[in-house]
XYZ file of C-alpha atoms in Angstrom:
480
model
C 0.000 0.000 0.000
C 3.001 2.276 0.336
C 3.288 2.214 -3.477
C 0.222 4.468 -3.493
C 2.402 7.378 -2.332
C 4.507 7.038 -5.486
C 1.449 6.661 -7.695
C -0.209 9.719 -6.173
C 2.988 11.746 -6.583
C 3.138 10.895 -10.291
C -0.543 11.748 -10.751
C -0.487 15.062 -8.897
C 2.845 16.224 -10.329
C 2.878 15.045 -13.948
C 0.139 12.988 -15.593
C -3.048 13.906 -13.769
C -5.457 11.406 -12.279
C -7.179 10.246 -15.479
C -4.033 9.324 -17.379
C -2.473 7.766 -14.294
C -5.543 5.545 -13.957
C -5.136 4.425 -17.574
C -1.417 3.666 -17.213
C -1.765 1.912 -13.864
C -4.768 -0.104 -15.089
C -2.690 -1.398 -18.002
C 0.112 -2.418 -15.615
C -2.438 -3.954 -13.236
C -4.023 -6.028 -16.021
C -0.607 -7.167 -17.261
C 0.362 -8.284 -13.752
C -2.865 -10.268 -13.302
C -2.427 -11.855 -16.739
C 1.130 -12.965 -15.928
C -0.005 -14.270 -12.535
C -2.666 -16.441 -14.204
C -0.132 -17.643 -16.775
C 2.412 -18.533 -14.078
C -0.207 -20.746 -12.398
C -0.631 -22.681 -15.650
C 3.046 -23.629 -15.906
C 3.142 -26.391 -13.249
C 0.733 -28.491 -15.319
C 3.373 -28.743 -18.049
C 5.935 -30.235 -15.633
C 3.651 -32.454 -13.546
C 4.190 -35.503 -15.774
C 7.953 -35.110 -15.537
C 7.687 -34.998 -11.741
C 5.547 -38.121 -11.648
C 8.016 -40.073 -13.799
C 11.151 -38.822 -12.106
C 12.891 -40.179 -9.032
C 14.975 -37.049 -8.551
C 13.630 -34.437 -6.167
C 15.510 -31.650 -7.931
C 13.720 -32.318 -11.204
C 10.366 -31.603 -9.500
C 11.395 -28.263 -8.044
C 9.712 -25.125 -9.331
C 11.397 -23.925 -12.569
C 13.416 -20.734 -12.232
C 11.444 -19.076 -15.035
C 8.175 -19.738 -13.240
C 9.465 -18.206 -10.010
C 10.733 -15.121 -11.838
C 7.429 -14.780 -13.686
C 5.468 -15.165 -10.448
C 7.369 -12.454 -8.574
C 7.432 -10.097 -11.569
C 3.638 -10.396 -11.801
C 3.280 -9.598 -8.084
C 5.487 -6.511 -8.422
C 3.513 -5.366 -11.468
C 0.267 -5.771 -9.527
C 1.743 -3.760 -6.649
C 2.850 -0.956 -8.977
C -0.524 -1.004 -10.754
C -2.416 -0.791 -7.479
C -0.112 2.022 -6.359
C -1.372 4.255 -9.152
C -4.873 2.858 -9.371
C -6.119 2.910 -5.756
C -5.627 6.582 -4.806
C -6.396 8.027 -8.233
C -9.632 6.158 -9.007
C -11.245 7.162 -5.737
C -10.005 10.746 -5.969
C -11.175 10.950 -9.586
C -14.599 9.665 -8.522
C -14.862 12.322 -5.794
C -13.782 14.965 -8.349
C -17.078 14.408 -10.159
C -18.932 16.240 -7.387
C -18.910 20.034 -7.171
C -18.055 20.992 -3.585
C -19.607 24.455 -4.155
C -22.998 22.995 -5.047
C -25.022 22.171 -1.863
C -26.691 19.022 -3.215
C -23.518 17.712 -4.856
C -21.486 18.426 -1.716
C -23.899 16.254 0.254
C -23.724 13.555 -2.411
C -19.925 13.599 -2.291
C -19.956 12.602 1.366
C -22.321 9.772 0.491
C -20.010 8.783 -2.375
C -17.303 7.669 0.050
C -19.826 5.433 1.842
C -20.989 3.732 -1.334
C -17.469 3.478 -2.680
C -16.511 1.470 0.391
C -19.736 -0.508 0.027
C -18.724 -1.540 -3.509
C -15.190 -2.437 -2.458
C -16.391 -4.615 0.414
C -19.164 -6.226 -1.617
C -16.553 -7.181 -4.205
C -14.262 -8.473 -1.458
C -17.077 -10.589 -0.014
C -17.789 -12.191 -3.381
C -14.073 -12.671 -4.065
C -13.497 -14.448 -0.734
C -16.312 -16.885 -1.463
C -15.924 -17.382 -5.217
C -12.204 -16.946 -5.861
C -11.142 -18.868 -2.745
C -13.441 -21.772 -3.631
C -12.234 -21.754 -7.241
C -8.569 -21.810 -6.252
C -8.984 -24.611 -3.712
C -11.376 -26.846 -5.656
C -10.979 -26.098 -9.367
C -7.840 -24.323 -10.551
C -5.414 -21.701 -9.316
C -5.035 -20.288 -12.807
C -8.815 -19.903 -13.071
C -8.905 -18.329 -9.612
C -6.302 -15.762 -10.705
C -8.048 -15.398 -14.054
C -11.324 -14.192 -12.518
C -9.874 -10.879 -11.180
C -7.962 -10.503 -14.471
C -11.195 -10.710 -16.491
C -13.036 -8.360 -14.105
C -10.196 -5.834 -14.248
C -10.267 -5.863 -18.055
C -14.031 -5.266 -18.055
C -13.699 -2.444 -15.489
C -10.951 -0.753 -17.518
C -13.018 -0.880 -20.723
C -16.064 0.575 -18.962
C -13.914 3.341 -17.483
C -12.521 4.323 -20.901
C -15.997 4.409 -22.466
C -17.062 7.068 -19.942
C -14.290 9.470 -20.960
C -16.583 12.138 -22.444
C -18.812 12.289 -19.354
C -16.149 12.989 -16.719
C -15.220 16.183 -14.968
C -11.485 16.792 -14.924
C -9.768 18.771 -12.183
C -7.935 21.874 -13.384
C -4.600 22.738 -11.790
C -4.433 26.202 -10.224
C -0.702 26.557 -10.775
C 1.811 25.542 -13.408
C 4.346 24.400 -10.822
C 4.139 21.017 -9.125
C 2.314 21.224 -5.772
C 5.266 19.478 -4.140
C 7.599 22.193 -5.462
C 5.308 24.931 -4.165
C 4.950 23.392 -0.724
C 8.657 22.644 -0.510
C 9.428 26.241 -1.446
C 7.240 27.476 1.424
C 9.214 25.476 3.984
C 12.544 26.542 2.472
C 11.527 30.220 2.446
C 10.197 30.055 6.003
C 13.437 28.437 7.189
C 15.500 31.069 5.351
C 13.515 33.912 6.912
C 13.199 32.530 10.425
C 15.377 35.321 11.856
C 13.972 38.049 9.635
C 12.759 41.164 11.437
C 10.858 42.859 8.629
C 7.118 42.194 8.536
C 5.886 42.958 5.047
C 4.099 40.372 2.950
C 4.608 40.366 -0.802
C 2.440 37.861 -2.608
C 0.796 37.286 -5.938
C -2.540 38.520 -4.697
C -1.427 40.865 -1.906
C 0.550 44.058 -1.832
C 2.627 45.179 1.134
C 0.334 43.896 3.907
C 1.687 44.312 7.428
C 2.208 40.820 8.814
C 1.816 42.057 12.385
C -1.783 43.018 11.581
C -2.671 39.514 10.328
C -4.042 36.664 12.424
C -1.130 34.278 12.200
C -3.165 31.234 13.216
C -1.648 27.744 13.280
C 1.898 27.156 12.092
C 2.602 30.864 12.160
C 6.281 30.174 11.446
C 5.282 29.392 7.829
C 3.993 32.952 7.429
C 7.614 34.044 7.202
C 7.709 32.472 3.746
C 5.745 35.562 2.638
C 8.151 38.212 3.872
C 11.273 39.792 2.493
C 13.887 40.967 4.997
C 14.926 44.616 4.756
C 17.428 45.345 1.982
C 16.917 41.852 0.507
C 17.048 40.996 -3.204
C 14.964 37.845 -2.848
C 11.603 39.329 -3.857
C 11.283 36.792 -6.650
C 11.403 33.964 -4.113
C 8.537 35.246 -1.960
C 5.576 32.863 -1.532
C 1.957 33.964 -1.700
C -0.447 33.587 1.219
C -2.419 30.959 -0.731
C 0.741 28.875 -1.116
C 1.424 29.184 2.600
C -2.135 28.088 3.412
C -1.623 25.153 1.054
C 1.474 24.099 3.013
C -0.390 24.530 6.302
C -3.216 22.303 5.070
C -0.749 19.493 4.375
C 0.965 19.975 7.719
C -2.347 19.808 9.608
C -3.141 16.269 8.472
C 0.062 14.671 9.777
C -0.935 14.686 13.490
C -4.150 12.889 12.520
C -2.146 10.420 10.410
C 0.137 9.674 13.361
C -2.679 9.040 15.851
C -4.540 6.559 13.607
C -1.528 4.305 12.968
C -2.648 2.075 15.854
C -5.853 1.422 13.934
C -3.644 0.286 11.049
C -2.108 -2.276 13.425
C -5.569 -3.500 14.460
C -6.584 -3.621 10.783
C -3.852 -6.204 10.105
C -5.295 -8.789 12.516
C -8.421 -10.108 10.794
C -6.531 -11.819 7.961
C -3.823 -13.189 10.275
C -4.554 -14.121 13.876
C -8.349 -14.087 13.503
C -7.975 -16.705 10.772
C -5.576 -18.788 12.896
C -8.139 -18.798 15.684
C -10.838 -19.986 13.312
C -8.617 -22.780 11.980
C -8.561 -24.436 15.435
C -12.331 -24.277 15.987
C -15.346 -26.273 14.849
C -16.281 -24.834 11.441
C -19.012 -27.281 10.467
C -22.361 -25.907 9.343
C -25.575 -27.457 8.054
C -25.071 -31.167 7.281
C -21.435 -31.477 8.204
C -20.071 -29.030 5.596
C -16.823 -27.489 6.887
C -16.086 -23.967 5.705
C -12.453 -22.985 5.081
C -10.830 -20.942 7.851
C -10.025 -18.150 5.365
C -13.724 -17.912 4.429
C -14.612 -16.802 7.975
C -13.000 -13.481 7.065
C -16.003 -12.845 4.802
C -17.930 -11.747 7.906
C -15.963 -8.479 7.848
C -17.018 -7.276 4.357
C -20.512 -8.667 4.930
C -20.925 -6.646 8.129
C -19.504 -3.587 6.372
C -22.021 -3.896 3.530
C -24.855 -4.060 6.060
C -23.615 -1.270 8.325
C -22.711 1.067 5.440
C -26.310 0.880 4.223
C -27.675 1.592 7.696
C -25.154 4.401 8.217
C -25.889 6.214 4.964
C -29.659 5.735 4.899
C -30.560 5.887 8.587
C -27.787 7.191 10.824
C -26.849 10.197 8.652
C -30.485 11.250 8.337
C -31.057 11.121 12.114
C -27.717 12.718 13.042
C -28.206 15.535 10.528
C -31.419 16.547 12.317
C -29.450 17.114 15.532
C -26.101 18.411 14.269
C -27.039 20.285 11.105
C -23.967 18.766 9.442
C -24.688 17.482 5.921
C -22.795 14.244 6.546
C -24.463 13.710 9.928
C -21.249 14.030 11.916
C -17.887 15.522 11.031
C -15.153 13.340 9.577
C -13.046 13.620 12.746
C -16.008 12.578 14.898
C -16.537 9.622 12.592
C -12.880 8.559 12.816
C -12.856 8.896 16.608
C -15.987 6.754 16.935
C -14.323 4.056 14.868
C -11.230 4.116 17.090
C -13.380 3.444 20.168
C -15.214 0.589 18.426
C -11.903 -0.948 17.313
C -10.731 -0.947 20.954
C -13.959 -2.724 21.945
C -13.530 -5.273 19.130
C -10.044 -6.158 20.405
C -11.393 -6.495 23.952
C -14.111 -8.871 22.730
C -11.519 -10.819 20.713
C -9.427 -11.199 23.874
C -12.407 -12.561 25.827
C -13.304 -15.057 23.086
C -9.702 -16.249 22.815
C -9.544 -16.703 26.593
C -12.662 -18.886 26.409
C -11.102 -20.922 23.572
C -7.946 -21.518 25.629
C -10.032 -22.557 28.644
C -11.989 -25.092 26.588
C -8.746 -26.470 25.126
C -7.404 -26.938 28.661
C -10.626 -28.528 29.943
C -10.695 -30.982 27.040
C -7.012 -31.867 27.431
C -6.139 -30.507 23.988
C -3.367 -28.108 24.959
C -0.732 -30.430 23.511
C -2.931 -31.550 20.588
C -3.037 -28.589 18.169
C -4.096 -30.953 15.363
C -7.410 -31.704 17.106
C -10.367 -29.375 16.527
C -11.473 -27.607 19.690
C -15.181 -28.235 20.454
C -16.071 -24.569 20.204
C -18.093 -23.209 17.283
C -16.530 -20.626 14.993
C -19.712 -18.564 15.505
C -18.059 -17.275 18.683
C -15.793 -15.248 16.400
C -18.692 -13.437 14.719
C -18.997 -10.636 17.352
C -15.346 -9.577 16.988
C -15.592 -9.737 13.177
C -18.811 -7.695 13.264
C -17.382 -5.023 15.575
C -14.250 -4.976 13.446
C -16.357 -4.303 10.338
C -18.334 -1.571 12.132
C -15.061 0.092 13.175
C -13.977 0.132 9.521
C -17.275 1.746 8.481
C -16.534 4.662 10.777
C -12.745 4.943 10.692
C -11.712 3.934 7.174
C -14.456 5.812 5.336
C -13.892 8.782 7.636
C -10.172 8.733 6.842
C -10.855 8.593 3.111
C -13.128 11.628 3.212
C -10.910 13.515 5.665
C -7.673 13.154 3.700
C -9.404 13.934 0.403
C -11.140 17.063 1.708
C -8.264 18.443 3.767
C -5.575 18.150 1.103
C -5.150 21.049 -1.376
C -7.007 20.702 -4.676
C -3.845 19.709 -6.556
C -3.010 16.995 -4.019
C -6.236 14.991 -3.768
C -4.583 11.788 -5.005
C -1.845 12.201 -2.413
C -4.513 12.678 0.256
C -5.998 9.254 -0.467
C -2.489 7.820 -0.653
C -2.010 9.041 2.923
C -5.099 7.006 3.829
C -3.746 3.798 2.262
C -0.319 4.442 3.793
C -1.963 4.229 7.238
C -2.867 0.621 6.453
C 0.538 -0.119 4.944
C 2.415 1.334 7.905
C 0.013 -0.437 10.230
C 0.956 -3.799 8.709
C 4.653 -2.994 9.075
C 4.211 -1.870 12.682
C 2.108 -4.956 13.421
C 4.880 -7.234 12.140
C 7.444 -5.312 14.167
C 5.305 -5.453 17.316
C 4.729 -9.191 16.905
C 8.456 -9.800 16.398
C 9.404 -7.828 19.520
C 6.746 -9.520 21.690
C 7.622 -12.956 20.296
C 11.299 -12.418 21.127
C 10.508 -11.118 24.610
C 7.906 -13.724 25.638
C 9.594 -16.689 23.971
C 12.940 -16.238 25.715
C 14.445 -18.947 27.975
C 12.409 -21.714 26.373
C 9.053 -20.266 27.408
C 5.957 -20.389 25.208
C 5.643 -17.219 23.181
C 2.384 -15.319 22.904
C 2.502 -16.398 19.246
C 3.527 -20.022 19.680
C 2.943 -22.289 16.668
C 0.741 -24.306 18.980
C -2.038 -21.779 19.394
C -3.341 -23.645 22.448
C -0.135 -22.673 24.281
C -0.029 -19.149 22.884
C -1.617 -16.040 24.388
C -3.366 -14.128 21.661
C -5.734 -12.979 24.398
C -2.914 -10.941 25.924
C -2.000 -9.522 22.522
C -5.581 -8.471 21.775
C -5.830 -6.887 25.219
C -2.624 -4.958 24.498
C -4.052 -3.733 21.180
C -7.244 -2.661 22.938
C -5.211 -0.600 25.401
C -3.091 0.922 22.626
C -6.280 1.815 20.738
C -7.628 3.679 23.755
C -4.329 5.555 24.136
C -4.450 6.422 20.436
C -8.008 7.667 20.896
C -6.883 9.999 23.710
C -4.159 11.380 21.445
C -6.675 11.678 18.612
C -9.047 13.673 20.853
C -6.286 16.180 21.540
C -5.344 16.429 17.849
C -8.950 16.739 16.639
C -9.662 19.513 19.164
C -6.647 21.392 17.880
C -7.335 20.730 14.187
C -8.748 23.504 11.995
C -10.622 22.297 8.916
C -9.324 23.601 5.598
C -11.975 24.986 3.293
C-alpha cells in the first residue's frame, strides 16, 4: 500500500489522475495476466515430476518463479497508481460548491466502500473456492477478467467525466517545498511585510497568524533583501499549512492500522482451530470466515448512509451527519472494543482447550463453534465503516485541490504502515515472551499461545491512540 504514495505523486505532479488511472490499469491487467499464466506452468511439468525419481527435477522452474514475482510486483505498482487516483477521480465528479452535490460527495465515500467490500465478499467466497477446488489459474483469471471489463467501462465514460484543473503551473510538491525553504531562510527576519501574488505590502503584524505561524515568514522579504522573486503567496502558505495539519491525525490513527492487520492473520488462525461445520457437516475454510468483515460492512454502510446520517443531521445540522473527525474517533473506540471482545473469546477458547485436554494436541479441533468469532468480526467491520471511510473523506477534503490523489495515498499508507508496525510489534513480543524456552504469545501451537494478551494490548493501545486523537482533533482547523 506504500506504493500508493509514489502513484499519487506521479498523478499530482505530472500525468493527472485520469491518465495515471489508464497507465496503472494497463500495468495492473498485465500483472494479473502474468499471474494467471504462471499458475498454468506447473501443469506442463507435472508428468515429468511423476516419472522422475529425482527431487531436484520436480522443483519449481526458475522461469516460473521469476514470472510469479514479476507479476506480483507489477500488480503492486498497478495498485499504487490505481487505488488513490480512481477514488479521488470519482470524488472529483462532485462540485463541492454545489449544496446538493457536496452532500452527495460525502455519500459517495460510503458507497465506494460498500462496492469495495461487496466485491471483497464475493471474491473471498468465489475466488477462494475456485482456487482450492478447481484451478489456481482460473482463480487468478477471474480478477484478471473483471479488471479488463472495469478498464473498458472506465474508458468508455471518458466524455462524461469532470477533470480537475490545476491552479498553478508548478508542481504542488515544489510549491509546498518552497514554502518550507523560504520560512526556514527567513526565520530570523525582522521585517514584517508580505509580498504575494494577490497581496501588496500587507503588514504581517496586523494579520491573524493562526496555526503554524512560522510558515507565514515564507511571505516576507527581509529589509534590503534581493529575494523578492522567491517570496511565496499567502495561498501557497495556506496550502502548506493544510498538508501539515493532516500529519498529526495520520500519526494518531496508525494504531488502527495495526488492528486492521489482525483479521486476515490471527483471527484466521483462531478460526482454523475451531469447529467450522455448518448445516449437514459441511466445513467452511478458515479463510472464508474473514467474509464476515465485508458482509458486516455492507450491512452497516447501508444503515449508516440511509438511517444514521439522516437522524444525526437533524441534531447536528452537518450534511454528513457528523464531522469526519467525529466519525474517525468513533471508529477508534469501536476498534478498541472489538479487540477487547476478541481477547475474551480467545480466553474462552484456551479454557476449553485446557478442559478438554487438547493443549498439547493442536491438530485436534477444539469443540467450540466458529460462531463465537462473529462478534469480533462484526465489531471490526463496524469500526472500519466509521474509521476507514472517515479517513478517506478527511484526507481527500483536507488536502489542497492539486493533491487529492496524495490525500488518499495518505489514507492507504496508514494501512501499509500499520501492517509494518504490526509485524514489528509481533516480532518484539515474540522475542521477549519466547525467551528462555518459554511459550511465546505467538507459539505455533495456538493452544499454548496467548493471543488474548496480545488483543488486550491492542485494545489498550487503541484507547491511548483515541486519547491522542481527541487532543489532535480539538486542535485541528478544517481547511476549506
